[in-house]
Amino acid sequence: MLTQPETAMEMENHPLSPWDEYNQSLHANVSPPDWINPKPSGRYNLVVIGAGTAGLVTAAGAAGLGAKVALIERHAMGGDCLNVGCVPSKALIRAARTAAQVRQAGEFGVSVADGTMVDFAEVMQRMRRLRAQISPLDSAERFRALGVDVFLGAARFLNRETIEVEGRQLKFAKAVIATGARAAALPIPGLAESNALTNETLFSLTQLPRRLAVIGTGPIGCEMAQTFQRFGSEVTMIKVGSRILIREDQDAAGIVAKQMEKDGVKTLSEVAIQRIESESGVKRVVYEKDGGEHALEVDEILVGVGRAPNVEGLDLEKADVKYNRFGVDVDDNLRTSNRRIFAAGDICMKYKFTHVADFTARIVIQNALFGGRRKASALTVPWCTFTDPEIAHVGLYEQEAQEQGIPVTTYTQEFLDVDRAILDGESEGLLKVHVRSGTDKILGATLVSSHAGETISELTLAMVGGIGLGKIANVIHPYPTQAEAIRKLGDAYNRTRLTPLVQSLFQRWLAFTR
């Protein structure tokens, strides 16, 4: 049995907890305690700093092409996505959705026992088990088997072409910075002393907080607020403004807000947090609203506001790599101010998503190893917030198009008129597709539905492939499905092509053929 490490590499200042068989298995894969760093084998074609998604894809892809590659990770292979992000959060979201479906079973004529409860400890154990099950794909051992020299430890640049890790110097022809980002700290007095949760510590909980305050109404805040409310916590979201998910389409965000309210999530809107007071396990969020001071007592606080780039300790100045508070500066080819060094993923991108990290890594492989000129701006990026219902988006919002001087026409399909959504009891949804006015060219789309993250890919594919909304109308969609909403908007577009003149000619033709 592995011994609990005194300072766990896998989560920086947050050791894995609880130290059960699943976290031990995870630790053995992503941060093996007996790992011996290899002896540097001459000059590397590529040295990658950071073994999150961007770093792993870069290292594996380059090694698969025959390059000599070194990969450095100071905490845990797999990065945020595996350890404290996508993987554990979606396991919890799935459990919460199941709990909600059980409670709603009566609406479908299905009787369930009164007092059905969520076993939070079992939910968390399932999450840890599945995370450990997935972890071999990102493990140090797997990447060594792929031909990558894996170094565990903190990296720092010595000069423009040398990196040091654990006393070993690695010379490189090209390097990639893929160190990602972390939860941003808020300058609220008393917050740090309250041991507030972030995504880096939330998944170590073993007991369900009876009362939970969530600071931040972006994707992480909304996903976890709804999830913990469905588990049985009394959740209060605290927001500076009046809306949640402020970057999303207002109608779409409103549907999610309505469902969260139905689930029981409370909100404090347009407030200014003054300080956090902690005493005897109780935490008081003191805030100002309407000119008065108020307090909210909770057992735990979750902070889900923003991300901060991991640039500290890299000695980027010695490599002549420019950076700022948003991350490493790169051009459209993802090259830094040092032409030998590139960056990929959260450390340099506006869109901090795993799939963006993946595809920026692919750009870096081609540009760094083959002198390519692939551009990050050419990517068509979809994303999804995994609330219930989900919000997915790709391309431009209507307001963005207008700000860029692009004339747009928006087609909207309410799910109240989609048969499968009605049958599923999920008619509170919509699809908006924006096309360039006068054409069927898709510029952007927003979708709200239970499986929006899966469905949005059809529209993303259409945009990448240059397939217009009119042509989608000619694609047979199985009936009944919720994706049929996309085909319905294709029909809606085609109906606009029936000008009064065309309609008149068609009616004359019908009369002639009687």
GROMACS .gro file of N, CA, C and O in nm, residues 153-241:
model
  356
  153GLY      N    1   0.895   1.708  -1.200
  153GLY     CA    2   0.962   1.812  -1.124
  153GLY      C    3   0.933   1.948  -1.184
  153GLY      O    4   0.867   1.959  -1.287
  154ALA      N    5   0.981   2.051  -1.117
  154ALA     CA    6   0.957   2.189  -1.162
  154ALA      C    7   1.058   2.229  -1.268
  154ALA      O    8   1.179   2.207  -1.250
  155ALA      N    9   1.009   2.286  -1.378
  155ALA     CA   10   1.096   2.329  -1.487
  155ALA      C   11   1.122   2.479  -1.479
  155ALA      O   12   1.037   2.556  -1.434
  156ARG      N   13   1.241   2.518  -1.522
  156ARG     CA   14   1.270   2.660  -1.536
  156ARG      C   15   1.371   2.678  -1.649
  156ARG      O   16   1.457   2.592  -1.673
  157PHE      N   17   1.358   2.790  -1.720
  157PHE     CA   18   1.449   2.818  -1.831
  157PHE      C   19   1.581   2.873  -1.775
  157PHE      O   20   1.582   2.957  -1.686
  158LEU      N   21   1.690   2.823  -1.831
  158LEU     CA   22   1.822   2.876  -1.798
  158LEU      C   23   1.865   2.981  -1.900
  158LEU      O   24   1.934   3.076  -1.866
  159ASN      N   25   1.821   2.961  -2.025
  159ASN     CA   26   1.850   3.055  -2.133
  159ASN      C   27   1.753   3.029  -2.246
  159ASN      O   28   1.654   2.958  -2.228
  160ARG      N   29   1.781   3.077  -2.364
  160ARG     CA   30   1.688   3.068  -2.476
  160ARG      C   31   1.673   2.926  -2.532
  160ARG      O   32   1.580   2.899  -2.608
  161GLU      N   33   1.761   2.835  -2.494
  161GLU     CA   34   1.755   2.700  -2.551
  161GLU      C   35   1.784   2.590  -2.449
  161GLU      O   36   1.810   2.477  -2.487
  162THR      N   37   1.772   2.623  -2.320
  162THR     CA   38   1.799   2.523  -2.218
  162THR      C   39   1.696   2.532  -2.105
  162THR      O   40   1.663   2.642  -2.058
  163ILE      N   41   1.648   2.416  -2.060
  163ILE     CA   42   1.554   2.407  -1.948
  163ILE      C   43   1.615   2.317  -1.842
  163ILE      O   44   1.676   2.213  -1.872
  164GLU      N   45   1.598   2.356  -1.717
  164GLU     CA   46   1.646   2.274  -1.607
  164GLU      C   47   1.527   2.213  -1.532
  164GLU      O   48   1.427   2.280  -1.507
  165VAL      N   49   1.538   2.085  -1.495
  165VAL     CA   50   1.438   2.019  -1.413
  165VAL      C   51   1.509   1.923  -1.319
  165VAL      O   52   1.588   1.838  -1.361
  166GLU      N   53   1.488   1.943  -1.190
  166GLU     CA   54   1.548   1.856  -1.088
  166GLU      C   55   1.698   1.839  -1.108
  166GLU      O   56   1.753   1.728  -1.100
  167GLY      N   57   1.766   1.948  -1.138
  167GLY     CA   58   1.911   1.947  -1.152
  167GLY      C   59   1.963   1.897  -1.284
  167GLY      O   60   2.084   1.895  -1.308
  168ARG      N   61   1.874   1.858  -1.375
  168ARG     CA   62   1.916   1.809  -1.507
  168ARG      C   63   1.887   1.916  -1.612
  168ARG      O   64   1.781   1.979  -1.609
  169GLN      N   65   1.980   1.933  -1.706
  169GLN     CA   66   1.964   2.034  -1.810
  169GLN      C   67   1.922   1.969  -1.941
  169GLN      O   68   1.983   1.872  -1.986
  170LEU      N   69   1.816   2.027  -2.000
  170LEU     CA   70   1.762   1.974  -2.125
  170LEU      C   71   1.780   2.078  -2.235
  170LEU      O   72   1.725   2.188  -2.227
  171LYS      N   73   1.860   2.046  -2.335
  171LYS     CA   74   1.878   2.133  -2.451
  171LYS      C   75   1.766   2.104  -2.551
  171LYS      O   76   1.724   1.990  -2.568
  172PHE      N   77   1.718   2.209  -2.620
  172PHE     CA   78   1.609   2.186  -2.713
  172PHE      C   79   1.627   2.267  -2.842
  172PHE      O   80   1.685   2.376  -2.841
  173ALA      N   81   1.575   2.209  -2.949
  173ALA     CA   82   1.564   2.284  -3.074
  173ALA      C   83   1.439   2.370  -3.070
  173ALA      O   84   1.440   2.486  -3.111
  174LYS      N   85   1.331   2.311  -3.017
  174LYS     CA   86   1.205   2.381  -2.998
  174LYS      C   87   1.147   2.341  -2.862
  174LYS      O   88   1.173   2.231  -2.813
  175ALA      N   89   1.070   2.431  -2.805
  175ALA     CA   90   1.005   2.402  -2.676
  175ALA      C   91   0.860   2.450  -2.682
  175ALA      O   92   0.826   2.539  -2.762
  176VAL      N   93   0.779   2.391  -2.596
  176VAL     CA   94   0.638   2.428  -2.588
  176VAL      C   95   0.601   2.451  -2.441
  176VAL      O   96   0.628   2.366  -2.357
  177ILE      N   97   0.543   2.566  -2.413
  177ILE     CA   98   0.493   2.597  -2.279
  177ILE      C   99   0.345   2.561  -2.275
  177ILE      O  100   0.265   2.619  -2.349
  178ALA      N  101   0.311   2.464  -2.192
  178ALA     CA  102   0.172   2.417  -2.181
  178ALA      C  103   0.137   2.398  -2.034
  178ALA      O  104   0.084   2.294  -1.994
  179THR      N  105   0.169   2.500  -1.955
  179THR     CA  106   0.155   2.488  -1.810
  179THR      C  107   0.014   2.521  -1.759
  179THR      O  108  -0.013   2.512  -1.639
  180GLY      N  109  -0.076   2.561  -1.848
  180GLY     CA  110  -0.216   2.576  -1.810
  180GLY      C  111  -0.245   2.692  -1.717
  180GLY      O  112  -0.171   2.791  -1.710
  181ALA      N  113  -0.356   2.679  -1.645
  181ALA     CA  114  -0.402   2.784  -1.555
  181ALA      C  115  -0.462   2.720  -1.431
  181ALA      O  116  -0.486   2.600  -1.426
  182ARG      N  117  -0.486   2.803  -1.330
  182ARG     CA  118  -0.542   2.755  -1.203
  182ARG      C  119  -0.656   2.848  -1.161
  182ARG      O  120  -0.677   2.954  -1.222
  183ALA      N  121  -0.726   2.807  -1.058
  183ALA     CA  122  -0.835   2.890  -1.007
  183ALA      C  123  -0.779   3.023  -0.958
  183ALA      O  124  -0.682   3.028  -0.883
  184ALA      N  125  -0.841   3.132  -1.001
  184ALA     CA  126  -0.796   3.265  -0.961
  184ALA      C  127  -0.838   3.295  -0.818
  184ALA      O  128  -0.946   3.254  -0.773
  185ALA      N  129  -0.752   3.366  -0.747
  185ALA     CA  130  -0.784   3.407  -0.610
  185ALA      C  131  -0.857   3.541  -0.612
  185ALA      O  132  -0.831   3.625  -0.697
  186LEU      N  133  -0.950   3.559  -0.518
  186LEU     CA  134  -1.023   3.685  -0.507
  186LEU      C  135  -0.972   3.764  -0.387
  186LEU      O  136  -0.950   3.706  -0.281
  187PRO      N  137  -0.956   3.894  -0.402
  187PRO     CA  138  -0.905   3.977  -0.292
  187PRO      C  139  -1.015   4.014  -0.191
  187PRO      O  140  -1.038   4.133  -0.163
  188ILE      N  141  -1.081   3.915  -0.137
  188ILE     CA  142  -1.186   3.938  -0.039
  188ILE      C  143  -1.128   3.913   0.100
  188ILE      O  144  -1.076   3.803   0.127
  189PRO      N  145  -1.131   4.009   0.190
  189PRO     CA  146  -1.077   3.988   0.324
  189PRO      C  147  -1.140   3.866   0.392
  189PRO      O  148  -1.262   3.850   0.392
  190GLY      N  149  -1.055   3.780   0.444
  190GLY     CA  150  -1.102   3.663   0.517
  190GLY      C  151  -1.130   3.541   0.431
  190GLY      O  152  -1.154   3.432   0.484
  191LEU      N  153  -1.125   3.557   0.299
  191LEU     CA  154  -1.158   3.444   0.212
  191LEU      C  155  -1.054   3.332   0.223
  191LEU      O  156  -1.090   3.215   0.237
  192ALA      N  157  -0.927   3.369   0.217
  192ALA     CA  158  -0.822   3.267   0.227
  192ALA      C  159  -0.827   3.196   0.361
  192ALA      O  160  -0.810   3.073   0.370
  193GLU      N  161  -0.853   3.270   0.467
  193GLU     CA  162  -0.857   3.211   0.601
  193GLU      C  163  -0.979   3.119   0.620
  193GLU      O  164  -0.979   3.034   0.709
  194SER      N  165  -1.079   3.134   0.535
  194SER     CA  166  -1.200   3.050   0.547
  194SER      C  167  -1.183   2.914   0.481
  194SER      O  168  -1.273   2.831   0.489
  195ASN      N  169  -1.065   2.892   0.419
  195ASN     CA  170  -1.041   2.766   0.347
  195ASN      C  171  -1.150   2.740   0.243
  195ASN      O  172  -1.205   2.629   0.232
  196ALA      N  173  -1.182   2.844   0.168
  196ALA     CA  174  -1.284   2.831   0.065
  196ALA      C  175  -1.242   2.727  -0.038
  196ALA      O  176  -1.124   2.710  -0.069
  197LEU      N  177  -1.340   2.658  -0.091
  197LEU     CA  178  -1.316   2.554  -0.191
  197LEU      C  179  -1.296   2.616  -0.328
  197LEU      O  180  -1.351   2.721  -0.360
  198THR      N  181  -1.216   2.549  -0.411
  198THR     CA  182  -1.206   2.578  -0.554
  198THR      C  183  -1.219   2.443  -0.624
  198THR      O  184  -1.236   2.339  -0.560
  199ASN      N  185  -1.208   2.444  -0.756
  199ASN     CA  186  -1.212   2.315  -0.826
  199ASN      C  187  -1.097   2.225  -0.785
  199ASN      O  188  -1.103   2.103  -0.803
  200GLU      N  189  -0.991   2.282  -0.727
  200GLU     CA  190  -0.875   2.202  -0.687
  200GLU      C  191  -0.897   2.129  -0.555
  200GLU      O  192  -0.823   2.037  -0.521
  201THR      N  193  -0.998   2.169  -0.478
  201THR     CA  194  -1.023   2.104  -0.349
  201THR      C  195  -1.164   2.047  -0.337
  201THR      O  196  -1.190   1.963  -0.252
  202LEU      N  197  -1.254   2.092  -0.422
  202LEU     CA  198  -1.395   2.049  -0.414
  202LEU      C  199  -1.410   1.898  -0.420
  202LEU      O  200  -1.493   1.839  -0.349
  203PHE      N  201  -1.329   1.833  -0.503
  203PHE     CA  202  -1.348   1.691  -0.528
  203PHE      C  203  -1.284   1.602  -0.423
  203PHE      O  204  -1.283   1.479  -0.437
  204SER      N  205  -1.233   1.664  -0.318
  204SER     CA  206  -1.183   1.587  -0.204
  204SER      C  207  -1.287   1.579  -0.092
  204SER      O  208  -1.263   1.515   0.011
  205LEU      N  209  -1.402   1.643  -0.110
  205LEU     CA  210  -1.507   1.637  -0.008
  205LEU      C  211  -1.557   1.493   0.011
  205LEU      O  212  -1.569   1.418  -0.086
  206THR      N  213  -1.585   1.458   0.134
  206THR     CA  214  -1.646   1.328   0.162
  206THR      C  215  -1.781   1.343   0.231
  206THR      O  216  -1.857   1.247   0.240
  207GLN      N  217  -1.810   1.464   0.280
  207GLN     CA  218  -1.938   1.492   0.341
  207GLN      C  219  -2.006   1.607   0.267
  207GLN      O  220  -1.942   1.704   0.230
  208LEU      N  221  -2.135   1.595   0.247
  208LEU     CA  222  -2.209   1.697   0.175
  208LEU      C  223  -2.229   1.820   0.263
  208LEU      O  224  -2.282   1.810   0.374
  209PRO      N  225  -2.188   1.937   0.217
  209PRO     CA  226  -2.212   2.059   0.296
  209PRO      C  227  -2.363   2.085   0.307
  209PRO      O  228  -2.435   2.079   0.207
  210ARG      N  229  -2.409   2.112   0.426
  210ARG     CA  230  -2.552   2.139   0.443
  210ARG      C  231  -2.589   2.271   0.377
  210ARG      O  232  -2.694   2.282   0.313
  211ARG      N  233  -2.501   2.372   0.389
  211ARG     CA  234  -2.523   2.502   0.328
  211ARG      C  235  -2.397   2.541   0.250
  211ARG      O  236  -2.287   2.537   0.304
  212LEU      N  237  -2.417   2.576   0.124
  212LEU     CA  238  -2.305   2.606   0.036
  212LEU      C  239  -2.328   2.740  -0.033
  212LEU      O  240  -2.433   2.762  -0.095
  213ALA      N  241  -2.230   2.829  -0.023
  213ALA     CA  242  -2.233   2.955  -0.099
  213ALA      C  243  -2.141   2.939  -0.219
  213ALA      O  244  -2.030   2.888  -0.206
  214VAL      N  245  -2.187   2.981  -0.334
  214VAL     CA  246  -2.108   2.974  -0.457
  214VAL      C  247  -2.083   3.117  -0.505
  214VAL      O  248  -2.177   3.190  -0.536
  215ILE      N  249  -1.956   3.156  -0.506
  215ILE     CA  250  -1.918   3.288  -0.555
  215ILE      C  251  -1.875   3.273  -0.700
  215ILE      O  252  -1.776   3.206  -0.730
  216GLY      N  253  -1.951   3.333  -0.790
  216GLY     CA  254  -1.923   3.319  -0.932
  216GLY      C  255  -2.037   3.250  -1.003
  216GLY      O  256  -2.083   3.143  -0.960
  217THR      N  257  -2.084   3.310  -1.111
  217THR     CA  258  -2.198   3.256  -1.183
  217THR      C  259  -2.161   3.223  -1.328
  217THR      O  260  -2.245   3.230  -1.418
  218GLY      N  261  -2.034   3.186  -1.348
  218GLY     CA  262  -1.991   3.137  -1.477
  218GLY      C  263  -2.018   2.988  -1.487
  218GLY      O  264  -2.092   2.931  -1.406
  219PRO      N  265  -1.957   2.920  -1.585
  219PRO     CA  266  -1.983   2.778  -1.604
  219PRO      C  267  -1.956   2.691  -1.481
  219PRO      O  268  -2.041   2.611  -1.442
  220ILE      N  269  -1.839   2.707  -1.418
  220ILE     CA  270  -1.807   2.623  -1.302
  220ILE      C  271  -1.904   2.649  -1.188
  220ILE      O  272  -1.958   2.556  -1.128
  221GLY      N  273  -1.930   2.777  -1.160
  221GLY     CA  274  -2.020   2.811  -1.051
  221GLY      C  275  -2.160   2.756  -1.073
  221GLY      O  276  -2.221   2.697  -0.983
  222CYS      N  277  -2.213   2.773  -1.194
  222CYS     CA  278  -2.349   2.726  -1.222
  222CYS      C  279  -2.358   2.575  -1.222
  222CYS      O  280  -2.455   2.517  -1.169
  223GLU      N  281  -2.260   2.509  -1.283
  223GLU     CA  282  -2.263   2.362  -1.286
  223GLU      C  283  -2.263   2.304  -1.145
  223GLU      O  284  -2.343   2.216  -1.112
  224MET      N  285  -2.173   2.354  -1.061
  224MET     CA  286  -2.162   2.295  -0.928
  224MET      C  287  -2.273   2.341  -0.834
  224MET      O  288  -2.314   2.267  -0.745
  225ALA      N  289  -2.324   2.462  -0.853
  225ALA     CA  290  -2.437   2.507  -0.771
  225ALA      C  291  -2.557   2.417  -0.793
  225ALA      O  292  -2.621   2.370  -0.698
  226GLN      N  293  -2.591   2.391  -0.917
  226GLN     CA  294  -2.704   2.305  -0.948
  226GLN      C  295  -2.679   2.162  -0.899
  226GLN      O  296  -2.768   2.097  -0.843
  227THR      N  297  -2.556   2.114  -0.920
  227THR     CA  298  -2.522   1.978  -0.881
  227THR      C  299  -2.537   1.958  -0.731
  227THR      O  300  -2.601   1.861  -0.686
  228PHE      N  301  -2.481   2.048  -0.651
  228PHE     CA  302  -2.486   2.029  -0.505
  228PHE      C  303  -2.626   2.055  -0.451
  228PHE      O  304  -2.666   1.993  -0.350
  229GLN      N  305  -2.703   2.141  -0.514
  229GLN     CA  306  -2.842   2.158  -0.474
  229GLN      C  307  -2.919   2.027  -0.496
  229GLN      O  308  -2.998   1.983  -0.412
  230ARG      N  309  -2.894   1.961  -0.605
  230ARG     CA  310  -2.961   1.835  -0.635
  230ARG      C  311  -2.914   1.723  -0.543
  230ARG      O  312  -2.988   1.628  -0.518
  231PHE      N  313  -2.793   1.735  -0.492
  231PHE     CA  314  -2.745   1.638  -0.393
  231PHE      C  315  -2.812   1.657  -0.258
  231PHE      O  316  -2.815   1.566  -0.176
  232GLY      N  317  -2.862   1.778  -0.232
  232GLY     CA  318  -2.929   1.804  -0.104
  232GLY      C  319  -2.875   1.922  -0.027
  232GLY      O  320  -2.925   1.953   0.081
  233SER      N  321  -2.772   1.988  -0.078
  233SER     CA  322  -2.722   2.109  -0.011
  233SER      C  323  -2.820   2.224  -0.031
  233SER      O  324  -2.897   2.226  -0.127
  234GLU      N  325  -2.815   2.320   0.062
  234GLU     CA  326  -2.888   2.445   0.042
  234GLU      C  327  -2.789   2.543  -0.021
  234GLU      O  328  -2.701   2.595   0.046
  235VAL      N  329  -2.805   2.565  -0.150
  235VAL     CA  330  -2.706   2.641  -0.226
  235VAL      C  331  -2.755   2.784  -0.251
  235VAL      O  332  -2.868   2.806  -0.292
  236THR      N  333  -2.665   2.879  -0.228
  236THR     CA  334  -2.690   3.019  -0.260
  236THR      C  335  -2.580   3.068  -0.353
  236THR      O  336  -2.462   3.061  -0.318
  237MET      N  337  -2.620   3.116  -0.469
  237MET     CA  338  -2.524   3.175  -0.562
  237MET      C  339  -2.516   3.325  -0.538
  237MET      O  340  -2.618   3.392  -0.522
  238ILE      N  341  -2.395   3.377  -0.538
  238ILE     CA  342  -2.373   3.520  -0.515
  238ILE      C  343  -2.318   3.581  -0.642
  238ILE      O  344  -2.215   3.538  -0.694
  239LYS      N  345  -2.389   3.680  -0.695
  239LYS     CA  346  -2.347   3.740  -0.820
  239LYS      C  347  -2.344   3.891  -0.810
  239LYS      O  348  -2.428   3.953  -0.744
  240VAL      N  349  -2.248   3.949  -0.877
  240VAL     CA  350  -2.231   4.094  -0.878
  240VAL      C  351  -2.342   4.160  -0.960
  240VAL      O  352  -2.396   4.262  -0.922
  241GLY      N  353  -2.376   4.097  -1.073
  241GLY     CA  354  -2.479   4.153  -1.160
  241GLY      C  355  -2.614   4.089  -1.136
  241GLY      O  356  -2.640   4.032  -1.029
   0.00000   0.00000   0.00000
